[in-house]
Amino acid sequence: MPRVSDVKKRLTDAALDLMWENSYGTTSVDAICERAGAKKGSFYYFFKSKSELTAAALEAEWNKNKANMDALFSPTIPPLERFDRYFDHVHDRLAGLQHECGSILGCPLLSIGSEVSTQDKIVRDTVDRILDRKIKYFESAIRDAHAQGLIEAPDPQAKAKTLFACYHGTLAQARIQNDLELLRNFKEIAMDVLGAKPAAITST
Amino acid sequence: MPRVSDVKKRLTDAALDLMWENSYGTTSVDAICERAGAKKGSFYYFFKSKSELTAAALEAEWNKNKANMDALFSPTIPPLERFDRYFDHVHDRLAGLQHECGSILGCPLLSIGSEVSTQDKIVRDTVDRILDRKIKYFESAIRDAHAQGLIEAPDPQAKAKTLFACYHGTLAQARIQNDLELLRNFKEIAMDVLGAKPAAITST
DNA sequence: AAAATAGTTGACTGGTTAGTTTATGCGGGT
DNA sequence: ACCCGCATAAACTAACCAGTCAACTATTTT
């Protein structure tokens, strides 16, 4: 069979699925292997440790999503509409996952990151790095919106941090309360936080 | 010795400390007992399970903090100043804990809640209940601020949810990045989210 | 075809986990 | 003085955990 193997990918996929739905701590290497249809030997052939697998899984997830993020936050789209589309997209994705597993799962970076941050440097640094990349999309959309006079944001980085925190806080609450509704109208909350006049979003 | 025993309290204290600093999953019953100076037999005499102990620990922590919250959010204090004081208080507490354990710990309700929410109904419901109580402080302060014309918030409950999410998102990020700085100037971010004119906070 | 390479397998280790059991101590009520 | 019930103690179970290892197979290179 060998030559090229997709076990590595199957392992990172399985790990992310299980950790996102449950948690880092309750996801055992055995369970990851079972879902990936791999044996433990293969696991430790490809990865040094559970931490490293997790870091790889998060990076892989990021790479899967990057193209999509680039499209959603394309400079060809009016800046505030980018947020609209992004929040809709995440909402729909989480709704789909809820259909599969019965729970609102929130953001894996936040749940996993917050769980391991004081104990696992490898995973923590990975989460940190990816969050930094994500926030850049917010920042440039906000800068564009400010330049077009749609919002007042002389410090786009600060505004991006605020909106980012607000969104992730909402995602965390949605997970804890298993309530998708909190995300349904986040668009409006975002516009409120950004200080956009309703008229700036759609022509009224 | 018997008659009244403080083991129960020692157990909930130890559990909260360990789970806050590390996580629910990595905090073993053995470790809790050791820190509390109790034996496992006592643990399972007082509590049915680790879940129940955790729920009790969170409730106990809430009760410890309630008087303080009532004071910070006293109606005798100008509404926006309540937030100022509250954010300062949390900042100082987390700074103190960082001094002890080297990490910014964030909000235990959020980290523990997000970790166990899909798997542990007992703990999840407890977290949910306490978060609901906490948000009420925000809500009434916002309502008062609106009534006094300090901010524009026709829907205080929605505004409270937004600010609450934003704050918890920031706390989570502070934990993940181990960065207290994110919390140092949250007061200003809060005022921005609330839409308060700078002049409304302190007389300029 | 032989050797080097890339990947796979399953059995194993030693330590840890949540939770149980059984026996025992100590104090207050009668 | 005696007993009852709250509380403690230590030893125990059985499952599970992350990680190891040496033998094995299939492919590619030479």
XYZ file of C-alpha atoms (C1' of nucleotides) in Angstrom:
468
model
C 0.000 0.000 0.000
C 2.519 2.615 1.067
C 4.459 5.149 -0.906
C 2.219 8.035 -0.037
C -0.159 7.690 2.865
C -3.052 9.848 3.941
C -2.875 8.629 7.514
C -1.293 11.859 8.656
C -4.220 13.855 7.320
C -6.741 11.378 8.697
C -5.127 11.727 12.110
C -5.195 15.518 12.165
C -8.777 15.526 10.900
C -9.892 13.058 13.534
C -8.059 14.933 16.276
C -9.634 18.255 15.393
C -13.100 16.751 15.164
C -12.878 15.083 18.540
C -11.195 17.969 20.332
C -13.592 20.502 18.887
C -16.633 18.516 19.879
C -15.324 17.442 23.274
C -12.046 18.823 24.566
C -8.313 18.360 24.372
C -8.184 16.536 27.681
C -10.941 14.043 26.998
C -9.663 13.213 23.534
C -7.324 10.271 23.884
C -4.696 9.210 21.402
C -6.471 5.857 21.202
C -9.736 7.536 20.251
C -8.023 9.650 17.595
C -6.422 6.551 16.126
C -9.673 4.659 16.124
C -11.565 7.406 14.316
C -8.717 7.839 11.842
C -8.574 4.107 11.240
C -4.921 4.087 12.203
C -2.835 2.263 14.729
C -0.964 3.847 17.590
C 2.352 2.927 16.062
C 1.501 5.024 13.015
C 0.475 7.891 15.222
C 3.851 8.031 16.906
C 5.590 7.423 13.623
C 4.165 10.702 12.313
C 3.961 12.747 15.503
C 6.217 13.068 18.513
C 3.380 13.634 20.951
C -0.279 14.469 21.377
C 0.695 18.145 21.687
C 2.458 18.107 18.349
C -0.426 16.357 16.656
C -2.749 19.000 18.036
C -0.573 21.818 16.794
C -0.440 20.155 13.383
C -4.209 19.655 13.396
C -4.833 23.323 14.136
C -2.422 24.419 11.435
C -4.050 22.042 8.966
C -7.472 23.410 9.822
C -6.184 26.903 9.292
C -4.793 26.012 5.892
C -8.099 24.441 4.925
C -9.907 27.640 5.863
C -7.439 30.176 4.611
C -8.634 30.279 1.007
C -12.153 30.742 2.250
C -11.128 33.579 4.559
C -9.280 35.257 1.717
C -12.419 35.100 -0.406
C -14.718 36.329 2.355
C -12.426 39.226 3.182
C -11.524 40.029 -0.396
C -10.774 43.699 -0.954
C -13.260 43.562 -3.838
C -16.087 43.321 -1.319
C -17.281 46.451 0.495
C -15.536 46.340 3.883
C -18.536 46.092 6.179
C -20.122 43.494 3.941
C -17.066 41.302 4.494
C -18.018 41.010 8.145
C -21.608 40.280 7.219
C -20.563 37.416 5.001
C -18.014 36.094 7.457
C -20.401 35.990 10.383
C -23.030 34.363 8.201
C -20.543 31.783 7.053
C -19.473 30.844 10.574
C -23.093 30.757 11.693
C -24.007 28.365 8.906
C -21.029 26.149 9.563
C -21.803 25.889 13.264
C -25.439 25.221 12.455
C -24.340 22.356 10.236
C -22.099 20.917 12.920
C -24.904 21.224 15.428
C -27.020 19.128 13.135
C -24.340 16.447 13.150
C -23.357 16.389 16.790
C -26.146 18.140 18.641
C -24.037 20.925 20.071
C -22.883 24.396 19.188
C -19.133 23.997 19.159
C -17.816 27.565 19.115
C -14.272 28.285 18.065
C -11.778 25.438 18.536
C -8.874 27.835 18.856
C -10.487 29.471 21.823
C -11.709 26.362 23.634
C -8.551 24.367 23.083
C -6.313 27.360 23.651
C -8.002 28.324 26.860
C -7.911 24.736 28.094
C -4.215 24.092 27.575
C -2.696 27.549 27.676
C -1.107 27.256 31.110
C 0.235 23.776 30.521
C 1.154 23.196 26.910
C 3.510 25.611 25.257
C 3.432 23.937 21.844
C -0.329 24.120 21.440
C -0.575 27.518 23.058
C 1.957 29.082 20.715
C 0.192 27.564 17.730
C -3.177 28.935 18.797
C -1.597 32.297 19.454
C -0.062 32.440 16.018
C -3.278 31.491 14.233
C -5.378 33.961 16.198
C -2.935 36.652 15.148
C -3.420 35.741 11.524
C -7.191 35.756 11.837
C -7.364 39.157 13.434
C -5.506 40.657 10.481
C -8.599 40.115 8.313
C -10.653 42.154 10.740
C -8.030 44.831 10.905
C -7.773 45.459 7.212
C -11.532 45.417 6.708
C -11.847 47.983 9.475
C -9.091 50.115 7.981
C -10.859 50.065 4.630
C -14.192 50.927 6.218
C -12.595 53.838 8.007
C -10.942 55.078 4.826
C -14.305 55.011 3.085
C -15.887 56.961 5.898
C -18.260 54.128 6.809
C -17.062 54.009 10.395
C -14.930 56.097 12.682
C -11.874 53.993 13.546
C -8.653 55.955 13.759
C -6.961 52.931 15.385
C -7.998 49.932 13.253
C -5.859 47.474 15.205
C -7.518 48.365 18.493
C -10.981 48.205 16.930
C -10.160 44.834 15.393
C -9.058 43.483 18.770
C -12.262 44.691 20.351
C -14.515 43.174 17.717
C -12.473 39.993 17.725
C -12.783 39.635 21.484
C -16.473 40.373 21.320
C -17.027 37.759 18.656
C -15.015 35.092 20.400
C -16.730 35.848 23.661
C -20.042 35.358 21.905
C -18.847 32.101 20.349
C -17.768 30.840 23.756
C -21.111 31.743 25.267
C -22.921 30.062 22.400
C -20.956 26.892 23.122
C -21.544 27.003 26.858
C -25.247 27.674 26.480
C -25.573 25.553 23.353
C -27.483 28.408 21.823
C -27.084 29.229 18.160
C -29.412 32.172 18.511
C -26.625 34.222 20.094
C -24.830 34.095 16.749
C -27.785 34.655 14.491
C -27.831 38.390 14.833
C -24.197 38.982 15.640
C -23.921 40.992 12.445
C -25.936 43.775 14.001
C -23.950 43.647 17.213
C -20.765 43.880 15.201
C -22.033 46.930 13.343
C -22.961 48.430 16.674
C -19.514 47.762 18.115
C -17.915 49.190 14.999
C -20.085 52.233 15.281
C -21.549 51.900 11.808
C -24.701 53.734 10.923
C -27.302 51.193 9.757
C -27.488 53.038 6.460
C -23.857 52.240 5.762
C -24.511 48.510 5.496
C -27.365 48.299 3.036
C -28.912 51.195 1.232
C -32.123 52.074 3.073
C -12.369 15.881 65.825
C -15.679 15.526 64.006
C -18.911 17.296 64.610
C -18.302 20.079 62.109
C -15.606 19.685 59.511
C -14.191 22.204 57.076
C -13.035 19.520 54.675
C -15.882 20.265 52.324
C -14.791 23.870 51.989
C -11.138 22.898 51.697
C -12.070 20.542 48.867
C -14.048 23.103 46.876
C -11.307 25.702 47.382
C -8.614 23.323 46.235
C -10.661 22.217 43.238
C -11.308 25.745 42.051
C -7.669 26.760 42.464
C -6.394 23.815 40.480
C -9.032 23.938 37.777
C -8.653 27.663 37.325
C -4.907 27.479 37.008
C -4.871 24.350 34.876
C -8.092 22.834 33.604
C -10.949 20.586 34.593
C -9.497 17.627 32.748
C -6.002 17.798 34.142
C -7.184 18.306 37.707
C -7.432 14.863 39.270
C -9.454 13.958 42.306
C -6.224 12.784 43.905
C -4.598 16.173 43.355
C -7.614 17.976 44.804
C -7.524 15.758 47.888
C -3.820 16.261 48.371
C -4.052 20.037 48.199
C -7.061 20.022 50.505
C -5.277 17.716 52.952
C -8.128 15.226 52.703
C -8.427 11.601 51.813
C -10.346 10.207 48.904
C -12.811 8.563 51.226
C -13.785 11.994 52.543
C -14.096 13.343 49.023
C -16.624 10.713 48.021
C -18.341 10.997 51.353
C -19.147 14.643 50.615
C -19.501 14.543 46.854
C -20.991 12.028 44.491
C -18.551 12.742 41.693
C -15.931 15.097 40.353
C -18.696 16.878 38.401
C -20.682 17.562 41.536
C -17.658 18.808 43.399
C -16.944 21.167 40.521
C -20.472 22.506 40.509
C -20.253 23.036 44.263
C -16.879 24.741 43.910
C -18.223 27.172 41.316
C -21.256 27.962 43.441
C -19.038 28.495 46.474
C -16.798 30.830 44.518
C -19.841 32.756 43.394
C -21.064 33.119 46.951
C -17.661 34.353 48.036
C -17.754 37.016 45.325
C -21.357 38.029 45.489
C -21.021 40.568 48.314
C -18.172 42.145 46.427
C -20.162 42.324 43.215
C -23.062 43.901 45.068
C -20.725 46.551 46.423
C -19.032 47.226 43.091
C -22.370 47.514 41.307
C -24.130 49.386 44.072
C -26.836 51.738 42.807
C -25.185 54.448 44.905
C -22.307 54.534 42.449
C -22.701 56.362 39.122
C -23.520 53.630 36.609
C -20.534 53.928 34.297
C -18.182 54.180 37.256
C -19.434 50.769 38.364
C -17.870 49.239 35.277
C -14.679 51.162 35.864
C -14.366 49.797 39.351
C -15.341 46.286 38.371
C -12.828 46.038 35.548
C -10.149 47.468 37.803
C -11.002 44.966 40.485
C -10.784 41.982 38.155
C -7.579 43.323 36.663
C -5.997 43.615 40.084
C -7.150 40.175 41.132
C -5.742 38.552 38.007
C -2.521 40.498 38.437
C -2.244 39.103 41.959
C -2.888 35.562 40.768
C -0.315 36.016 38.028
C 2.201 36.906 40.691
C 1.417 33.659 42.479
C 1.236 31.253 39.582
C 2.896 33.012 36.665
C -0.111 33.010 34.377
C -3.087 35.153 33.554
C -5.950 32.864 34.406
C -8.975 34.580 32.855
C -12.480 33.661 33.963
C -12.901 30.166 35.415
C -16.538 30.042 34.391
C -15.611 30.509 30.782
C -12.619 28.188 30.635
C -14.217 25.406 32.622
C -17.599 25.914 30.984
C -16.207 25.858 27.503
C -14.126 22.782 28.291
C -16.904 20.606 29.664
C -20.025 22.050 28.073
C -20.626 19.277 25.563
C -19.948 16.484 28.039
C -20.970 17.415 31.542
C -24.494 18.590 32.115
C -24.087 19.228 35.826
C -21.149 21.592 35.466
C -22.521 23.185 32.354
C -25.827 24.049 33.946
C -24.046 25.500 36.952
C -21.834 27.700 34.804
C -24.849 28.777 32.815
C -26.761 29.771 35.907
C -23.895 31.785 37.374
C -23.180 33.581 34.102
C -26.825 34.591 34.023
C -26.520 36.088 37.482
C -23.374 37.983 36.591
C -24.804 39.546 33.470
C -27.628 41.065 35.520
C -25.140 43.451 37.124
C -24.140 44.704 33.693
C -27.736 44.990 32.633
C -28.900 47.158 35.491
C -25.857 49.410 35.327
C -26.517 49.916 31.618
C -30.181 50.604 32.260
C -29.265 53.230 34.838
C -26.718 54.797 32.513
C -29.301 54.987 29.775
C -31.867 56.525 32.115
C -29.349 59.191 33.068
C -28.617 59.926 29.440
C -24.987 58.871 29.722
C -25.310 56.339 26.954
C -27.815 55.403 24.289
C -29.061 51.901 25.133
C -32.763 51.366 24.483
C -32.243 47.600 24.911
C -30.120 47.216 28.074
C -30.247 43.440 28.001
C -28.793 43.267 24.511
C -26.138 45.827 25.342
C -25.243 43.909 28.489
C -24.863 40.698 26.508
C -22.605 42.439 24.034
C -20.363 43.976 26.665
C -20.328 40.724 28.612
C -19.261 38.753 25.554
C -16.652 41.335 24.710
C -15.221 41.225 28.211
C -15.151 37.465 28.400
C -13.602 37.269 24.981
C -10.887 39.602 26.177
C -10.381 37.563 29.338
C -10.024 34.410 27.270
C -7.511 36.053 24.988
C -5.574 37.358 27.965
C -5.364 33.800 29.274
C -4.323 32.310 25.962
C -1.692 34.950 25.321
C -0.781 35.282 28.992
C -1.013 39.013 28.554
C -2.395 41.199 31.302
C -2.001 44.263 29.126
C -5.156 43.333 27.202
C -7.119 43.958 30.396
C -5.348 47.086 31.552
C -7.273 49.426 29.335
C -10.465 47.452 28.956
C -12.294 50.275 30.693
C -11.873 52.439 27.636
C -12.915 49.647 25.308
C -16.011 49.098 27.414
C -16.932 52.765 27.231
C -16.436 52.600 23.492
C -18.667 49.548 23.199
C -21.270 51.212 25.361
C -21.085 54.307 23.190
C -20.294 56.624 26.073
C -18.805 59.994 25.323
C -15.475 60.293 27.154
C -16.890 63.288 28.972
C -19.566 61.130 30.575
C -17.016 59.161 32.596
C -14.935 61.830 34.245
C -15.525 65.531 33.952
C -13.071 66.861 31.389
C 17.193 -8.851 -7.619
C 18.982 -6.712 -3.668
C 19.075 -3.014 -0.694
C 17.387 1.053 1.074
C 13.226 3.535 2.285
C 8.663 4.582 3.968
C 5.027 3.105 6.384
C 2.400 -0.328 9.374
C 1.334 -3.361 13.118
C 0.091 -5.098 17.713
C 1.745 -6.185 21.912
C 3.765 -3.962 25.785
C 4.964 -0.695 29.876
C 4.307 1.833 33.853
C 1.788 5.150 35.685
C -2.782 7.479 36.491
C -7.686 7.735 36.465
C -12.461 8.033 38.873
C -14.704 5.700 41.931
C -15.534 1.646 45.765
C -15.194 -0.861 49.893
C -14.594 -2.057 54.417
C -13.104 -1.027 58.725
C -12.479 2.408 62.192
C -12.485 6.758 65.042
C -14.727 10.249 67.601
C -18.693 13.098 69.617
C -23.249 13.973 71.241
C -27.779 12.372 72.844
C -30.010 9.384 75.964
C -22.234 3.967 79.969
C -23.718 3.047 75.632
C -24.833 3.552 71.065
C -25.662 5.941 66.741
C -24.215 8.569 62.973
C -21.004 11.722 61.024
C -16.554 11.576 59.385
C -11.988 9.531 58.304
C -8.726 6.323 56.626
C -6.237 3.169 53.603
C -6.232 -0.298 50.528
C -8.306 -1.703 46.354
C -10.333 -2.155 41.428
C -10.615 -2.012 36.735
C -10.340 0.828 33.112
C -7.566 4.015 30.699
C -3.691 6.963 29.676
C 0.498 8.547 26.690
C 4.157 6.697 24.860
C 7.640 2.618 23.300
C 9.468 -0.977 20.554
C 10.871 -4.518 17.577
C 9.173 -7.062 13.919
C 6.994 -6.691 9.615
C 5.401 -5.270 4.697
C 5.279 -2.943 0.645
C 7.383 0.284 -2.462
C 11.223 2.773 -4.744
C 15.976 3.061 -5.996
C 20.043 1.130 -7.761
